[in-house]
Short mmCIF file of C-alpha atoms in Angstrom, two decimals:
data_model
loop_
_atom_site.label_atom_id
_atom_site.label_comp_id
_atom_site.label_asym_id
_atom_site.label_seq_id
_atom_site.Cartn_x
_atom_site.Cartn_y
_atom_site.Cartn_z
CA UNK A 1 21.01 -88.82 -19.65
CA UNK A 2 17.56 -90.00 -18.65
CA UNK A 3 15.11 -91.06 -21.31
CA UNK A 4 11.42 -91.82 -21.42
CA UNK A 5 10.30 -88.83 -19.35
CA UNK A 6 9.67 -85.32 -20.61
CA UNK A 7 8.56 -82.21 -18.82
CA UNK A 8 6.29 -79.96 -20.89
CA UNK A 9 7.28 -76.32 -20.70
CA UNK A 10 4.63 -73.97 -19.42
CA UNK A 11 3.02 -72.20 -22.37
CA UNK A 12 4.24 -68.64 -22.72
CA UNK A 13 1.16 -67.21 -24.44
CA UNK A 14 -2.43 -68.42 -24.63
CA UNK A 15 -4.73 -66.87 -27.21
CA UNK A 16 -8.27 -67.05 -25.85
CA UNK A 17 -11.32 -66.81 -28.08
CA UNK A 18 -15.04 -67.22 -27.44
CA UNK A 19 -17.42 -67.90 -30.29
CA UNK A 20 -20.16 -69.90 -31.92
CA UNK A 21 -21.02 -70.82 -35.51
CA UNK A 22 -18.01 -69.06 -37.02
CA UNK A 23 -16.74 -71.78 -39.36
CA UNK A 24 -16.64 -69.60 -42.51
CA UNK A 25 -14.46 -66.88 -40.96
CA UNK A 26 -12.36 -68.34 -38.12
CA UNK A 27 -9.41 -69.71 -40.14
CA UNK A 28 -7.44 -66.41 -40.45
CA UNK A 29 -7.55 -65.93 -36.68
CA UNK A 30 -6.48 -69.54 -36.06
CA UNK A 31 -3.68 -69.27 -38.61
CA UNK A 32 -2.30 -66.13 -37.02
CA UNK A 33 -2.75 -67.36 -33.45
CA UNK A 34 -0.98 -70.63 -34.26
CA UNK A 35 2.01 -68.62 -35.45
CA UNK A 36 2.33 -66.34 -32.39
CA UNK A 37 0.98 -68.37 -29.44
CA UNK A 38 1.74 -71.59 -27.62
CA UNK A 39 -1.91 -72.57 -27.31
CA UNK A 40 -5.36 -71.45 -28.43
CA UNK A 41 -8.26 -71.84 -26.01
CA UNK A 42 -11.60 -71.65 -27.82
CA UNK A 43 -14.80 -71.56 -25.77
CA UNK A 44 -17.60 -72.81 -27.99
CA UNK A 45 -21.06 -71.64 -27.03
CA UNK A 46 -22.92 -74.39 -28.90
CA UNK A 47 -21.95 -74.37 -32.57
CA UNK A 48 -24.17 -76.16 -35.05
CA UNK A 49 -22.04 -75.52 -38.12
CA UNK A 50 -18.53 -76.80 -38.82
CA UNK A 51 -16.70 -74.64 -36.27
CA UNK A 52 -15.44 -77.58 -34.21
CA UNK A 53 -14.25 -79.37 -37.33
CA UNK A 54 -12.25 -76.32 -38.42
CA UNK A 55 -10.66 -76.04 -34.97
CA UNK A 56 -9.71 -79.73 -35.03
CA UNK A 57 -7.28 -78.99 -37.86
CA UNK A 58 -5.12 -76.79 -35.61
CA UNK A 59 -2.82 -78.70 -33.25
CA UNK A 60 -2.50 -75.78 -30.83
CA UNK A 61 -6.26 -75.34 -30.45
CA UNK A 62 -8.19 -76.73 -27.49
CA UNK A 63 -11.98 -76.52 -27.50
CA UNK A 64 -13.93 -76.23 -24.27
CA UNK A 65 -17.69 -75.88 -24.30
CA UNK A 66 -20.04 -73.71 -22.29
CA UNK A 67 -23.56 -72.99 -23.50
CA UNK A 68 -23.72 -69.28 -24.26
CA UNK A 69 -26.24 -67.57 -21.99
CA UNK A 70 -25.77 -64.04 -23.31
CA UNK A 71 -23.07 -63.13 -20.80
CA UNK A 72 -19.77 -62.54 -22.60
CA UNK A 73 -17.92 -61.95 -19.31
CA UNK A 74 -18.81 -65.44 -18.06
CA UNK A 75 -17.63 -66.99 -21.33
CA UNK A 76 -14.31 -65.17 -21.11
CA UNK A 77 -13.78 -66.13 -17.48
CA UNK A 78 -14.45 -69.74 -18.46
CA UNK A 79 -11.70 -69.45 -21.05
CA UNK A 80 -9.33 -68.06 -18.44
CA UNK A 81 -10.00 -71.07 -16.21
CA UNK A 82 -8.65 -73.32 -18.96
CA UNK A 83 -5.73 -71.21 -20.19
CA UNK A 84 -2.29 -72.44 -19.16
CA UNK A 85 -0.08 -69.69 -20.54
CA UNK A 86 1.84 -67.14 -18.52
CA UNK A 87 0.19 -64.45 -20.64
CA UNK A 88 -3.30 -64.15 -22.13
CA UNK A 89 -4.18 -62.52 -25.45
CA UNK A 90 -7.95 -62.23 -25.92
CA UNK A 91 -9.24 -61.80 -29.45
CA UNK A 92 -12.75 -61.78 -30.88
CA UNK A 93 -13.65 -63.92 -33.86
CA UNK A 94 -13.80 -60.82 -36.07
CA UNK A 95 -10.33 -59.59 -35.09
CA UNK A 96 -6.66 -60.05 -35.89
CA UNK A 97 -3.58 -58.30 -34.55
CA UNK A 98 -1.53 -56.07 -36.82
CA UNK A 99 2.07 -56.68 -37.92
CA UNK A 100 3.50 -54.01 -35.61
CA UNK A 101 1.91 -55.71 -32.62
CA UNK A 102 3.45 -59.03 -33.66
CA UNK A 103 6.87 -57.39 -33.85
CA UNK A 104 6.39 -55.89 -30.38
CA UNK A 105 5.07 -59.08 -28.80
CA UNK A 106 8.38 -60.64 -27.60
CA UNK A 107 9.28 -57.43 -25.78
CA UNK A 108 5.80 -57.13 -24.28
CA UNK A 109 5.95 -60.67 -22.89
CA UNK A 110 9.34 -59.92 -21.34
CA UNK A 111 8.17 -56.70 -19.70
CA UNK A 112 7.41 -55.96 -16.05
CA UNK A 113 3.87 -54.75 -16.73
CA UNK A 114 0.68 -56.57 -15.75
CA UNK A 115 -0.98 -55.90 -19.07
CA UNK A 116 -1.33 -53.70 -22.13
CA UNK A 117 -4.15 -51.57 -23.49
CA UNK A 118 -4.07 -52.13 -27.25
CA UNK A 119 -5.56 -49.56 -29.66
CA UNK A 120 -8.08 -50.97 -32.10
CA UNK A 121 -8.76 -50.06 -35.71
CA UNK A 122 -12.42 -50.45 -36.71
CA UNK A 123 -11.73 -51.18 -40.37
CA UNK A 124 -14.07 -49.72 -42.97
CA UNK A 125 -12.13 -50.65 -46.12
CA UNK A 126 -9.17 -52.79 -47.09
CA UNK A 127 -8.53 -51.35 -50.56
CA UNK A 128 -7.40 -48.78 -49.69
CA UNK A 129 -6.94 -49.51 -45.96
CA UNK A 130 -9.21 -47.18 -43.99
CA UNK A 131 -10.54 -47.13 -40.44
CA UNK A 132 -13.29 -45.18 -38.71
CA UNK A 133 -12.00 -42.19 -36.79
CA UNK A 134 -14.46 -40.82 -34.23
CA UNK A 135 -14.64 -40.09 -30.52
CA UNK A 136 -15.76 -43.67 -29.84
CA UNK A 137 -13.88 -45.62 -32.50
CA UNK A 138 -10.25 -44.61 -32.20
CA UNK A 139 -7.96 -45.29 -30.42
CA UNK A 140 -10.50 -47.52 -28.55
CA UNK A 141 -7.83 -49.06 -26.32
CA UNK A 142 -8.63 -52.56 -25.12
CA UNK A 143 -6.99 -54.51 -22.27
CA UNK A 144 -6.42 -57.69 -24.24
CA UNK A 145 -2.88 -58.75 -23.36
CA UNK A 146 -2.35 -59.44 -19.66
CA UNK A 147 -0.71 -61.83 -17.26
CA UNK A 148 -2.56 -65.02 -16.39
CA UNK A 149 -3.34 -64.24 -12.78
CA UNK A 150 -6.44 -65.39 -10.84
CA UNK A 151 -7.40 -61.87 -9.83
CA UNK A 152 -7.61 -60.73 -13.46
CA UNK A 153 -11.18 -61.72 -14.23
CA UNK A 154 -14.03 -60.04 -16.05
CA UNK A 155 -16.87 -58.39 -14.12
CA UNK A 156 -19.77 -60.78 -14.74
CA UNK A 157 -22.31 -58.10 -13.80
CA UNK A 158 -21.48 -56.55 -17.19
CA UNK A 159 -22.71 -59.18 -19.66
CA UNK A 160 -21.75 -57.12 -22.74
CA UNK A 161 -18.85 -54.71 -23.27
CA UNK A 162 -17.21 -56.79 -20.58
CA UNK A 163 -14.16 -55.52 -18.73
CA UNK A 164 -11.71 -56.40 -15.99
CA UNK A 165 -12.29 -53.88 -13.16
CA UNK A 166 -9.64 -51.17 -13.12
CA UNK A 167 -8.84 -51.69 -9.45
CA UNK A 168 -7.71 -55.26 -10.24
CA UNK A 169 -5.53 -54.53 -13.25
CA UNK A 170 -2.23 -53.55 -11.68
CA UNK A 171 0.31 -51.71 -13.81
CA UNK A 172 -1.05 -51.48 -17.35
CA UNK A 173 0.66 -49.69 -20.23
CA UNK A 174 -1.15 -48.13 -23.17
CA UNK A 175 0.37 -49.10 -26.52
CA UNK A 176 0.74 -46.83 -29.51
CA UNK A 177 2.54 -48.78 -32.16
CA UNK A 178 0.63 -52.09 -32.16
CA UNK A 179 -3.03 -52.52 -33.07
CA UNK A 180 -5.97 -54.88 -33.07
CA UNK A 181 -7.70 -55.01 -36.46
CA UNK A 182 -11.49 -55.18 -36.12
CA UNK A 183 -13.37 -56.49 -39.16
CA UNK A 184 -16.95 -56.04 -37.92
CA UNK A 185 -17.82 -53.25 -40.35
CA UNK A 186 -16.43 -55.24 -43.28
CA UNK A 187 -18.15 -58.49 -42.41
CA UNK A 188 -21.55 -57.25 -41.17
CA UNK A 189 -23.91 -54.97 -43.05
CA UNK A 190 -26.00 -52.29 -41.37
CA UNK A 191 -28.99 -54.60 -40.80
CA UNK A 192 -26.83 -57.22 -39.06
CA UNK A 193 -25.26 -54.55 -36.87
CA UNK A 194 -28.67 -53.16 -35.95
CA UNK A 195 -29.73 -56.63 -34.82
CA UNK A 196 -26.56 -56.89 -32.73
CA UNK A 197 -27.27 -53.56 -31.05
CA UNK A 198 -30.83 -54.67 -30.27
CA UNK A 199 -29.53 -57.85 -28.60
CA UNK A 200 -26.96 -55.93 -26.60
CA UNK A 201 -29.51 -53.34 -25.50
CA UNK A 202 -31.63 -56.13 -24.02
CA UNK A 203 -28.67 -57.32 -21.96
CA UNK A 204 -27.43 -53.85 -21.00
CA UNK A 205 -29.24 -50.71 -22.13
CA UNK A 206 -26.12 -48.60 -22.56
CA UNK A 207 -25.51 -45.97 -25.26
CA UNK A 208 -22.11 -47.57 -25.92
CA UNK A 209 -23.93 -50.35 -27.80
CA UNK A 210 -24.45 -47.91 -30.67
CA UNK A 211 -20.72 -47.94 -31.38
CA UNK A 212 -21.58 -50.63 -33.95
CA UNK A 213 -23.61 -48.08 -35.90
CA UNK A 214 -20.71 -45.80 -36.74
CA UNK A 215 -22.85 -43.97 -39.31
CA UNK A 216 -24.58 -42.23 -36.40
CA UNK A 217 -21.33 -40.63 -35.14
CA UNK A 218 -19.41 -37.72 -36.65
CA UNK A 219 -16.51 -39.57 -38.22
#
């Protein structure tokens, strides 16, 4: 046998996250991602709190920096440039994946598909567990798990509610049994969500921004 030389296996799954000043709430996402992924790529937009220190405690986490200019698509594409995994799982800092998705994950990574549209629960309560059911809030399928291919990049002309153009996606399957858990409504009060909508409207004056104000929808 030969000793003294090792060849690192290509990471199977990269969890990619973009964020800034999220030290108080990022640990659950990092804990879960460390358990299911081979690496975590975190694009920091210029944190001034202890976000970088928290990330330094996680061996699988790599921090790359890009000053946030208001364009979420550019931040996500920057993360993709640094991800080494065969597959990408994109999560926001106010999200986790549910237990059914974790159980499905090995089969998804072994599949022939290019990616998966994952339904998302916008959680409104944890005790008891409840989510918002409306035309805009469920199933709210998101292309978040996809192969790491150079053509799969976000459209940077859409700075918010960013998306990979449909014509580039290849063969994508919509999931039913696995979910993303979205904690926005639990972590942000109405005033904070109104400020978010105002920021997003400045970047892209689209009615979809009001999805954060679920009280305005029949639900």
